[in-house]
Coordinates of C-alpha atoms in Angstrom, one line a residue:
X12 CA 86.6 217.9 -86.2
X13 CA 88.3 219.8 -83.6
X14 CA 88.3 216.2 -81.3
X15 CA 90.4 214.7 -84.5
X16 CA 92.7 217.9 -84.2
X17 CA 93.5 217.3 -81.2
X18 CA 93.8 213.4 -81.7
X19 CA 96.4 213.9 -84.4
X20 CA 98.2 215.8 -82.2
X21 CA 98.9 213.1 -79.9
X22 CA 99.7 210.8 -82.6
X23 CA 102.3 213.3 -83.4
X24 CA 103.2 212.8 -79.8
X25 CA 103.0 209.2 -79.0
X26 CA 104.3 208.1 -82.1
X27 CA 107.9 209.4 -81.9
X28 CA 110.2 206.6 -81.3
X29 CA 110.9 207.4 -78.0
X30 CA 107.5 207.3 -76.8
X31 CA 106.6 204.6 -78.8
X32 CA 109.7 202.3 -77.2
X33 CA 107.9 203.0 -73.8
X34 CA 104.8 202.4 -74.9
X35 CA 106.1 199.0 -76.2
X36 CA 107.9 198.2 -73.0
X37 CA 105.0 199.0 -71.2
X38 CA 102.8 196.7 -72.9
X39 CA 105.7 193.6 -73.1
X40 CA 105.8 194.6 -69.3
X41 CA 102.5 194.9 -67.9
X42 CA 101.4 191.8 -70.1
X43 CA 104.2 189.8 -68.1
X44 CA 102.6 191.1 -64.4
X45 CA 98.9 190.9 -65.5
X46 CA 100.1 186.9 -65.9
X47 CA 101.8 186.1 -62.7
X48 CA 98.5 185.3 -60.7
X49 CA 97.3 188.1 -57.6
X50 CA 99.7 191.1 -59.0
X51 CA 97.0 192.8 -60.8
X52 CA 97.0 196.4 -62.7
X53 CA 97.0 198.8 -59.8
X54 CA 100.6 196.5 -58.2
X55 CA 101.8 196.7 -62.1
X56 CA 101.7 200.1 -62.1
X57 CA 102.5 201.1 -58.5
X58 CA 105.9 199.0 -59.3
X59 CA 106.5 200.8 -62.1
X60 CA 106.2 204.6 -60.9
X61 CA 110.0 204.5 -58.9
X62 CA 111.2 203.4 -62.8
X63 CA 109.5 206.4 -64.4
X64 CA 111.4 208.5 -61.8
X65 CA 114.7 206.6 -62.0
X66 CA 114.8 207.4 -65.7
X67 CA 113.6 210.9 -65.4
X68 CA 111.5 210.7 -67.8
X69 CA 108.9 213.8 -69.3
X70 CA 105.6 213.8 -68.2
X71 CA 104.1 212.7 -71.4
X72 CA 106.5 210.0 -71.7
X73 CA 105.7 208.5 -67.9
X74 CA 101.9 207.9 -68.2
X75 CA 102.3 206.8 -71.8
X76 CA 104.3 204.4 -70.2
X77 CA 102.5 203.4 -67.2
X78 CA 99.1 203.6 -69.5
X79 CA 100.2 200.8 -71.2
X80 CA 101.5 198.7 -68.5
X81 CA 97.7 199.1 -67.5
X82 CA 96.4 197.9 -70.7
X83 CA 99.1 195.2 -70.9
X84 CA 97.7 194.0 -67.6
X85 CA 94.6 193.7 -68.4
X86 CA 95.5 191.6 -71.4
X87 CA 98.0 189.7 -69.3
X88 CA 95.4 188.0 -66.8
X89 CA 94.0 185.8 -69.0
X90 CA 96.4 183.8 -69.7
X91 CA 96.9 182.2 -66.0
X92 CA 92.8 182.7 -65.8
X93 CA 92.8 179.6 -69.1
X94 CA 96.0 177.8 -68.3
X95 CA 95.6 177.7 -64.2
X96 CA 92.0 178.6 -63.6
X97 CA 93.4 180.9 -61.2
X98 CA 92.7 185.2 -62.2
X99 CA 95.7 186.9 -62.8
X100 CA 93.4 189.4 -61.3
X101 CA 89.7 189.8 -60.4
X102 CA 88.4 191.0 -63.4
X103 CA 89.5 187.8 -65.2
X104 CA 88.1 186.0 -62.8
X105 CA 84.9 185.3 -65.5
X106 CA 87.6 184.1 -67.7
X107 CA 88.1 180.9 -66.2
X108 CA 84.9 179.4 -66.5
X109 CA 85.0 179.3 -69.9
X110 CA 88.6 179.5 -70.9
X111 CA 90.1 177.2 -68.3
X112 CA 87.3 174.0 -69.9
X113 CA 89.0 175.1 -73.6
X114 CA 92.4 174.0 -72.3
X115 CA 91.1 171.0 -71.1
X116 CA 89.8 170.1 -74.0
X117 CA 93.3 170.7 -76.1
X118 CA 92.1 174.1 -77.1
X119 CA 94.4 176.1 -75.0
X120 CA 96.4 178.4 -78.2
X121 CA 92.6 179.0 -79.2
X122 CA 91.3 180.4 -76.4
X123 CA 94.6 182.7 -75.8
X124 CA 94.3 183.4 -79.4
X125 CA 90.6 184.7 -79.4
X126 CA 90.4 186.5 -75.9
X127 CA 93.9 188.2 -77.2
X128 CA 91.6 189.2 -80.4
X129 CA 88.8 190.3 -77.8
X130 CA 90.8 192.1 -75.5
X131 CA 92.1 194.3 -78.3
X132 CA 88.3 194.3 -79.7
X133 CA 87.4 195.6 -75.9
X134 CA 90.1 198.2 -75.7
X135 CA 89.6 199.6 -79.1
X136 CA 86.1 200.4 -78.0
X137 CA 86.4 201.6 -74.8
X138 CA 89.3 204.3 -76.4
X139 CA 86.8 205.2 -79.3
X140 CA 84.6 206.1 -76.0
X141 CA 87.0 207.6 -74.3
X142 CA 87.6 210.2 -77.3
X143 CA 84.1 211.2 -77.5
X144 CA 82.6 211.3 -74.2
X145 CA 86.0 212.7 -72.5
X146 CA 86.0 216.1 -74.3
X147 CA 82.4 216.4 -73.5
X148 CA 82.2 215.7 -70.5
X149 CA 85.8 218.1 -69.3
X150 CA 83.4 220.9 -71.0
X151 CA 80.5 220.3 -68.5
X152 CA 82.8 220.1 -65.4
X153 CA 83.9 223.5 -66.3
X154 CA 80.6 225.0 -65.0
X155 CA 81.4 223.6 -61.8
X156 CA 81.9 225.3 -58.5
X157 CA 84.1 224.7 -55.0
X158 CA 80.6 223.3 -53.7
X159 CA 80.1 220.8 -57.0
X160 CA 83.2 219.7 -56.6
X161 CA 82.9 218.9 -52.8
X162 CA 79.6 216.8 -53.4
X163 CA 82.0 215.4 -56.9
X164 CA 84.6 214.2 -54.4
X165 CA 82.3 213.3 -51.6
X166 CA 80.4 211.2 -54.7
X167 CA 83.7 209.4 -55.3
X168 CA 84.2 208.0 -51.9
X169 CA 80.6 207.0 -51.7
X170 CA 80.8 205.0 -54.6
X171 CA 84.4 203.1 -53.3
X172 CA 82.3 200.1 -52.5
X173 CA 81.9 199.0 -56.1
X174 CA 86.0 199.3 -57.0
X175 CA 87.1 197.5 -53.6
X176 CA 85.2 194.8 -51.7
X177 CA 83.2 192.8 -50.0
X178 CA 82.6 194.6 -46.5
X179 CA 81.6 198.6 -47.1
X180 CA 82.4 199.3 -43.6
X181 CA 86.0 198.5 -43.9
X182 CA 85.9 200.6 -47.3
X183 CA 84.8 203.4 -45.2
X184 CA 87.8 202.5 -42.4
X185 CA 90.3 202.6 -45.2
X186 CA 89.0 206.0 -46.8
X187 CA 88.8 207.8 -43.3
X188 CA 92.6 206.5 -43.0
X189 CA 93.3 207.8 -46.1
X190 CA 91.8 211.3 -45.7
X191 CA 93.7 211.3 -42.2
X192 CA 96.7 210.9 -43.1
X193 CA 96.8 213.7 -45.9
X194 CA 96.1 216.0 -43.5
X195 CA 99.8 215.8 -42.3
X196 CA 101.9 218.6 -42.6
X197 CA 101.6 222.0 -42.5
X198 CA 97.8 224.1 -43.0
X199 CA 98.1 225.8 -46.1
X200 CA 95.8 228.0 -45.2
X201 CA 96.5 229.2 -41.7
X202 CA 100.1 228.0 -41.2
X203 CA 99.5 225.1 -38.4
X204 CA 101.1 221.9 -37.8
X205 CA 99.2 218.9 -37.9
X206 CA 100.1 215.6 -36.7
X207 CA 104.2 216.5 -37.4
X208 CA 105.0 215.6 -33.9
X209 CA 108.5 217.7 -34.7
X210 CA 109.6 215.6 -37.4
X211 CA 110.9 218.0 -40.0
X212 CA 110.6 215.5 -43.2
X213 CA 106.6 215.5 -42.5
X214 CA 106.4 219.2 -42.5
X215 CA 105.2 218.8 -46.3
X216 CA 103.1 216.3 -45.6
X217 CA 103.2 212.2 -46.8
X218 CA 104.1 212.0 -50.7
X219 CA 101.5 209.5 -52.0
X220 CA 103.9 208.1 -54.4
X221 CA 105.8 206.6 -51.3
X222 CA 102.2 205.7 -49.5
X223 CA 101.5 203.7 -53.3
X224 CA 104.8 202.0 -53.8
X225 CA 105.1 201.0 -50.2
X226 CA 100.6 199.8 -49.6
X227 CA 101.1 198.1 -52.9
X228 CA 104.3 197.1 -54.4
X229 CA 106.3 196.2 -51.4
X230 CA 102.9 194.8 -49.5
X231 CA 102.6 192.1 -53.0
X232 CA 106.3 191.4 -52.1
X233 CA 105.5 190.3 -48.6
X234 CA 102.6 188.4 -49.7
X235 CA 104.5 187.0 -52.2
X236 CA 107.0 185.9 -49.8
X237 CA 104.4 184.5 -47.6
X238 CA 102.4 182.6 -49.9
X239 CA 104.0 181.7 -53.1
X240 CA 107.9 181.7 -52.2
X241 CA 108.4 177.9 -53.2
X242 CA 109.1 176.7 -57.0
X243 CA 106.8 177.3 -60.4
X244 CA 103.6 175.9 -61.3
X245 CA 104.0 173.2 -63.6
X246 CA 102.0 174.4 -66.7
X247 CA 99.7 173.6 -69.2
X248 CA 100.9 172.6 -73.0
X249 CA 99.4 175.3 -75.1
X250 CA 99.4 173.4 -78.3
X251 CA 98.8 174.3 -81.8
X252 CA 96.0 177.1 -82.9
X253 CA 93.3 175.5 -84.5
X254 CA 91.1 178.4 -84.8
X255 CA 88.7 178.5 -87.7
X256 CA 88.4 182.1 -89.3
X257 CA 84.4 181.2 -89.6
X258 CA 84.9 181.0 -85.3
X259 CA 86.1 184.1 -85.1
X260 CA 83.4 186.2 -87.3
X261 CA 80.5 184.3 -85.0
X262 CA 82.3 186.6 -81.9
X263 CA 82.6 189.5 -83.7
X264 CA 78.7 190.6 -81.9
X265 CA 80.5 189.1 -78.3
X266 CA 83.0 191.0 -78.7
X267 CA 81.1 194.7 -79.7
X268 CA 78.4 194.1 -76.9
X269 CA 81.2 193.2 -74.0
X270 CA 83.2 195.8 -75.1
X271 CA 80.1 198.7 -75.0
X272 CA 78.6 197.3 -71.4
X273 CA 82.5 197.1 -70.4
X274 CA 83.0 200.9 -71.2
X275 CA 79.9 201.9 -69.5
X276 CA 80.8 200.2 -66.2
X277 CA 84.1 202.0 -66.3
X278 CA 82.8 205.1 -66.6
X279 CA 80.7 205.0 -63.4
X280 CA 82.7 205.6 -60.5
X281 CA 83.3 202.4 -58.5
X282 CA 81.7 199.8 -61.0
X283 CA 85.0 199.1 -62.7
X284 CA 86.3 196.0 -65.2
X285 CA 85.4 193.7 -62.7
X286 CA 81.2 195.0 -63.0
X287 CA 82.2 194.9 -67.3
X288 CA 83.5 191.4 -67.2
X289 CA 80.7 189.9 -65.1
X290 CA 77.9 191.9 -67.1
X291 CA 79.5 191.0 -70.3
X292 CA 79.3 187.3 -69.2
X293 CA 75.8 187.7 -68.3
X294 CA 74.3 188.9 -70.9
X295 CA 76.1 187.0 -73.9
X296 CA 74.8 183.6 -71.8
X297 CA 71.5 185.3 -71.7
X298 CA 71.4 186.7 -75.5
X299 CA 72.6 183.1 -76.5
X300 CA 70.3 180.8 -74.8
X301 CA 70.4 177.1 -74.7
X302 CA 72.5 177.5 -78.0
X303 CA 75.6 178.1 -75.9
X304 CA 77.7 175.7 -74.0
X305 CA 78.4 177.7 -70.9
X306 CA 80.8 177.1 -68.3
X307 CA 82.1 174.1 -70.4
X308 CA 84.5 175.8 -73.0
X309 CA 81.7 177.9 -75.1
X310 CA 84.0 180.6 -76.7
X311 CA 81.7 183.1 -76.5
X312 CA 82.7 182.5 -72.6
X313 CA 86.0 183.7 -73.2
X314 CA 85.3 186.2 -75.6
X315 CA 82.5 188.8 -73.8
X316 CA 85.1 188.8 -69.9
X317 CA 87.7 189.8 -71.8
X318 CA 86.2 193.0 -73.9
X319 CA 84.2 193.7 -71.1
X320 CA 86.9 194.2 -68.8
X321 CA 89.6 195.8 -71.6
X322 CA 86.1 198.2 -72.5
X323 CA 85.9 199.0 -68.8
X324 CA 89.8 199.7 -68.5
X325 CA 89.5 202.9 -70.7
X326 CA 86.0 203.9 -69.5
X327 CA 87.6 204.2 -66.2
X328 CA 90.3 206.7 -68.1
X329 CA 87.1 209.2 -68.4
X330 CA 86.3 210.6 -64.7
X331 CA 90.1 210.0 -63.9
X332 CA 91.2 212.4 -67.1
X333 CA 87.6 214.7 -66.8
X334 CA 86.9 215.4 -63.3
X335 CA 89.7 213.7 -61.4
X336 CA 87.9 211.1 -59.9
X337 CA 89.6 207.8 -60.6
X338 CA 86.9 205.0 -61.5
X339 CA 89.3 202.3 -60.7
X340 CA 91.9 201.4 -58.5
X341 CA 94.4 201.3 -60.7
X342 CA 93.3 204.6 -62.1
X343 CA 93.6 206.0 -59.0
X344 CA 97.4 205.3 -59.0
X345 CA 98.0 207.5 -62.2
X346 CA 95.9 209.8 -61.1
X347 CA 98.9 209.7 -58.1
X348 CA 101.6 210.2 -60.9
X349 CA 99.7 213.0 -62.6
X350 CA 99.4 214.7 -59.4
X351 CA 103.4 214.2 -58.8
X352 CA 104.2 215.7 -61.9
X353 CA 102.5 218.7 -61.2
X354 CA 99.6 218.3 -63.6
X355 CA 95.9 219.1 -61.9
X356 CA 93.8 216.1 -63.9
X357 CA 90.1 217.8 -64.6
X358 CA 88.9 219.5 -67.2
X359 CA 91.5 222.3 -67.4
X360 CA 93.7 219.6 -67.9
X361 CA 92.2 219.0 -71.8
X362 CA 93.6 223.1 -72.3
X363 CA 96.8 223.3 -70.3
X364 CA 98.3 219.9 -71.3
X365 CA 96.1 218.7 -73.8
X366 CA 99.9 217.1 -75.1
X367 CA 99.9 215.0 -72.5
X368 CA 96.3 214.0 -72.6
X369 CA 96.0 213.6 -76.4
X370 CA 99.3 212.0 -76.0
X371 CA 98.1 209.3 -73.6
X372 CA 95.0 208.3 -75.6
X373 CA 96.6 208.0 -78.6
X374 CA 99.0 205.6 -76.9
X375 CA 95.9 203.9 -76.0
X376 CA 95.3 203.0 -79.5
X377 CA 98.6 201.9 -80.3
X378 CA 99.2 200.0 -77.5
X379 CA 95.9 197.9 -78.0
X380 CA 97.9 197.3 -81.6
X381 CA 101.4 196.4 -79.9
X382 CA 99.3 194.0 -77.2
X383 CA 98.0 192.3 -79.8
X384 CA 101.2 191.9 -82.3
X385 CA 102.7 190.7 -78.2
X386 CA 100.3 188.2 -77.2
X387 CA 99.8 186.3 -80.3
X388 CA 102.8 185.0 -81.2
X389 CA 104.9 185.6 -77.8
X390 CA 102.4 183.7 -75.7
X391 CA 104.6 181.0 -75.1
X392 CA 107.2 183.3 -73.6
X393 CA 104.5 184.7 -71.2
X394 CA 102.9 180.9 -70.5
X395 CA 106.9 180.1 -69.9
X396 CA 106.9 183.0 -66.9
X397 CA 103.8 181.5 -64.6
X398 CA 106.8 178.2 -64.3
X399 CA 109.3 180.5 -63.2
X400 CA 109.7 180.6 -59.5
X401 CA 108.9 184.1 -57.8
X402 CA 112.2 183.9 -55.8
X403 CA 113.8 185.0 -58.7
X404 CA 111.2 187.6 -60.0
X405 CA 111.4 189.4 -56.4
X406 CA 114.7 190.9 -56.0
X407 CA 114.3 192.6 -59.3
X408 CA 111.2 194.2 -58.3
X409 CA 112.4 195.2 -54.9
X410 CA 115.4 196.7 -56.6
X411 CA 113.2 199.1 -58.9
X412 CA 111.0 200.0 -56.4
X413 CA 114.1 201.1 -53.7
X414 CA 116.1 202.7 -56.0
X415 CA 113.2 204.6 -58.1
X416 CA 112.0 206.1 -54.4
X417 CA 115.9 207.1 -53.8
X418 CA 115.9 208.6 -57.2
X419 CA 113.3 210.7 -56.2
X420 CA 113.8 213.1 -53.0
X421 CA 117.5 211.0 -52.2
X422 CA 116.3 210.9 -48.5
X423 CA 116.8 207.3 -46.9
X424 CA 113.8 208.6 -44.4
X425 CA 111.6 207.9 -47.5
X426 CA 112.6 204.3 -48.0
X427 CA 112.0 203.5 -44.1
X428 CA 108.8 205.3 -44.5
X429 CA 108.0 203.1 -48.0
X430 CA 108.8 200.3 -45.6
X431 CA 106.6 201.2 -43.4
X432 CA 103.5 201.9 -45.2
X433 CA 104.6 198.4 -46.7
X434 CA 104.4 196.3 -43.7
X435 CA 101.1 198.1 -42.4
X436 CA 99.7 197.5 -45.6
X437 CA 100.4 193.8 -45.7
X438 CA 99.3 193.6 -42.5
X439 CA 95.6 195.9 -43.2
X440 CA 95.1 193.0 -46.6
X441 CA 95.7 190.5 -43.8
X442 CA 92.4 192.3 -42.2
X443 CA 90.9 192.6 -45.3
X444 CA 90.7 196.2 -45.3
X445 CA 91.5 197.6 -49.0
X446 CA 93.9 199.9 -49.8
X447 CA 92.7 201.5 -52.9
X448 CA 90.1 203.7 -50.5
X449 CA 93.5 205.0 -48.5
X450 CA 95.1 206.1 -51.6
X451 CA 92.5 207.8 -52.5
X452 CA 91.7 210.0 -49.3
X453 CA 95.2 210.5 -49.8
X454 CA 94.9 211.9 -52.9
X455 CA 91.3 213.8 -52.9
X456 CA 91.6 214.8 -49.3
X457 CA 93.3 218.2 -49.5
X458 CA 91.5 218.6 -52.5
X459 CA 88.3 218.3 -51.0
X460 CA 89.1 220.4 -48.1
X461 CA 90.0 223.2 -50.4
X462 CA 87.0 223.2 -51.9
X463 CA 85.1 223.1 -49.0
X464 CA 86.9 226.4 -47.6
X465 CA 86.5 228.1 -50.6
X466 CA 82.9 227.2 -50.9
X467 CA 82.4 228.4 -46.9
X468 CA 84.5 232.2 -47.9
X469 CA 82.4 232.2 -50.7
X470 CA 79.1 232.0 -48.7
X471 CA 80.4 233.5 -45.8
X472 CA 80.1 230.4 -43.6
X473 CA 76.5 229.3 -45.1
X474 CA 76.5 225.6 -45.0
X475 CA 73.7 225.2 -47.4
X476 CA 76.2 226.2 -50.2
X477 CA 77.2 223.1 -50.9
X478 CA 73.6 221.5 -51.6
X479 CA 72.3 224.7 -52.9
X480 CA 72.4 224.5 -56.8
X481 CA 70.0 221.7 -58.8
X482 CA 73.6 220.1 -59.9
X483 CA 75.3 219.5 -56.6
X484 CA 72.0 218.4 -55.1
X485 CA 72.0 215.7 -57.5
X486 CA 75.7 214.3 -57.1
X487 CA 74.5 214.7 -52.7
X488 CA 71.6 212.5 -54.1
X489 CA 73.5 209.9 -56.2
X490 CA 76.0 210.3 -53.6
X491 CA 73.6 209.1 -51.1
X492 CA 72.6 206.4 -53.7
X493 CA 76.4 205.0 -54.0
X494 CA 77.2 204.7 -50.6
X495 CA 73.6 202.5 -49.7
X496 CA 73.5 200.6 -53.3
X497 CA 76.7 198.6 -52.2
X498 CA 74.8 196.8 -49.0
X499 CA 71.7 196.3 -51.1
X500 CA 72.9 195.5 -54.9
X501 CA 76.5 194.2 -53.7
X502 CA 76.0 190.7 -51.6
X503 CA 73.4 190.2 -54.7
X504 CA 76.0 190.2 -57.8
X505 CA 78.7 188.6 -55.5
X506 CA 76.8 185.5 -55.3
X507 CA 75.5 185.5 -58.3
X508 CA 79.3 185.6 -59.6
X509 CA 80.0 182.6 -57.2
X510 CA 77.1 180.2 -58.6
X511 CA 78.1 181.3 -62.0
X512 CA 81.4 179.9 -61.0
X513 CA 80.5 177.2 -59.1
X514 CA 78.0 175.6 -62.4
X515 CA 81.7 175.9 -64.2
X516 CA 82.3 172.1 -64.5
X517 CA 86.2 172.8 -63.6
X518 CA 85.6 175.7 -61.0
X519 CA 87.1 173.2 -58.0

């Protein structure tokens, strides 16, 4: 009872109509970038952080907003996945092998229609998770310690492998980079300079918000520029929805299976929606046999990807929100914006601005309502957008993201800087070293090197500290278990996902 408190509290706050207009833009927008093929979540929302700024908008107001670009970008790369076969990000990559053989056979509006249907079936699910494990779970972390949360953080860059790639040793590069460069600036603690080299702007330190806009936002610009500069695709006719109401009862199990297994994977730290979407996918083909038509336009095909990956978007809300661990990549950008607004995420966070929490969940549920009133009947304007060339959509986003970093400190040192992490992060994708495990040294670093100080006063130097209780020996241990799964399990479910793909009929 005290859980539905608190949730009608932040329908009290997301519903006001000025919340609820940014919530709606933030679906309409993050449902146009999940479409546009490579942009992705994490981009959508690092693109849309300067804006939040620009607008000076109240804390509540900003991660309602930005929480539903996420969810609108989830929903948004499926449409490119059926219409192109080409992911508007990686977790629709399942998506095609299915949805892409529907078009082909005339039955494009149907399979937008039903993985629309099962993306809101996937987010409804994982949000109904998200408000019962979340408040549980920011009760447990309260009995933990500076040496817990050391092992907690430590756990959290062990596990990067799952959210960002192929090669765990350039994960590691990328999170050694990150935690080096938050050590910039000034020692809190003893009052030294670290790697200032004089410069009087890095005295307090590298604002991570200019770090994101600049690795992601302007680095998708460049790309963009480089790769997909020249004139629209030439798209697919939808055509009319022929979807039978008896259809759309036989996914109903799909969908409540994809969306559980999706919200589990989210909640582990570095499994993420693309793990939902590709377990999902599994099992339905599994559950359904030689019954199904796999990998040939079997709707059951489109329907599990898509609630596993929308299920797997909120579960990744949970360690983000509970313990400040992001469980995705994108999660690990708003966990950036809480951090810039001055809000510690953890489980102090569901007492001192339980608003704000409340808040964004309950956007959660609306929004999965406003996607689906969207995509339905506006999915010819979104289908329109993958013809329209990107040399028109680029100046628009390079004007938000410029004048949303001005807005913030009005220092042109922080553009050039934005700039800079820019072109070295174009140039670090070029090596194929992921940025997601930068941001988030960036972000965890100092915390983790608090902690660690506090938990060396508090045993006066004693090192064994931080494995000493049961609880921190066991994140040390699964710890240990993240950082070694990802060269055993990983190479394993990568080529599985690529001879599922490859037995797709359309998949060249």
């Amino acid at each position: 009872m005290e859980t539905l408190g608190f949730l009608m509290e932040g329908f009290a706050v997301a519903l006001t109509p000025y919340n609820l207009m940014f919530a709606l833009f933030g679906a309409f927008v993050g449902t146009l970038i999940g479409c546009l093929p490579g942009l992705g979540p994490a981009n959508g929302v690092a693109i849309l952080i300067p804006l939040a700024f620009t607008l000076g908008l109240p804390p509540e107001t900003a991660m309602i907003l930005l929480t539903a670009v996420y969810a609108g970008a989830m929903y948004g790369g499926r449409i490119s996945s059926i219409l192109l076969n080409i992911p508007g990000d990686e977790p629709a990559m399942m998506t095609c092998l299915d949805g892409y053989p529907m078009a082909q056979k005339g039955r494009a509006a149907d399979a937008l229609a039903v993985s629309a249907i099962a993306s809101f079936a996937g987010g409804l699910i994982g949000t109904i998770g998200l408000i019962m494990l979340a408040p549980v779970l920011a009760k447990f972390a309260l009995t933990f310690g500076p040496a817990e949360y050391f092992a907690l953080f430590l756990l959290a860059f062990a596990t990067l492998g799952g959210i960002t790639g192929k090669n765990p040793m350039k994960t590691v590069i990328a999170a050694t980079l990150g935690i080096m460069i938050s050590t910039v600036g000034i020692d809190i603690s003893t009052g030294t300079q670290r790697y200032t080299f004089g410069v009087l702007e890095l005295y307090e330190g590298i604002d991570f918000i200019l770090a994101i806009v600049g690795l992601f936002a302007i680095s998708e610009l460049l790309f963009f520029v480089e790769h997909r500069m020249g004139g629209g695709r030439e798209k697919m006719q939808v055509g009319k929805l022929t979807l039978t109401f008896k259809e759309l009862v036989t996914t109903i199990p799909t969908q409540l299976r994809g969306g559980i297994l999706g919200f589990i994977s989210g909640v582990l730290p570095g499994a993420g929606a693309s793990l939902g979407s590709f377990i999902s996918y599994t099992l339905e083909k599994q559950v359904v046999g030689k019954k199904g038509t796999f990998g040939e336009g079997d709707i059951r095909g489109v329907v599990a990807p898509e609630a596993g990956n929308n299920g797997a978007s909120s579960g990744a809300l949970v360690p983000m929100l509970t313990l400040g661990v992001p469980g995705s990549g994108t999660t690990a950008v708003l966990l950036a914006m809480l951090i810039s607004l001055n809000i510690t995420p953890g489980p102090l966070m569901f007492t001192q601005n339980a608003d704000i929490v409340w808040g964004v969940i309950a956007a959660l549920l609306i929004g999965n309502v406003l996607l689906l009133v969207l995509n339905i009947p506006l999915v010819g304007f979104f289908v329109k957008l993958l013809s329209v060339p990107p040399m028109y959509l680029l100046p628009i986003v390079t004007m938000v993201a410029f004048v949303g970093i001005y807005s913030i400190s009005h220092s042109t040192f922080d553009l050039y800087f934005m700039v800079a992490f820019g072109i070295a992060g174009y140039f670090l994708r070029k090596l194929e070293i992921p940025l997601v495990p930068i941001i988030l040294g960036l972000l965890l670093g100092p915390e983790m090197e608090k902690n660690l100080g506090h938990a060396m006063v508090l045993s006066d130097g004693d090192w064994s500290i931080l494995w000493g209780s049961p609880l921190a020996m066991g994140l040390w241990i699964v710890a240990g278990l993240g950082l070694i799964l990802p060269y055993l399990v990983g190479p394993l479910l990568r080529r599985r996902m690529n001879a599922a793909m490859k037995e797709s009929p359309v998949s060249d």
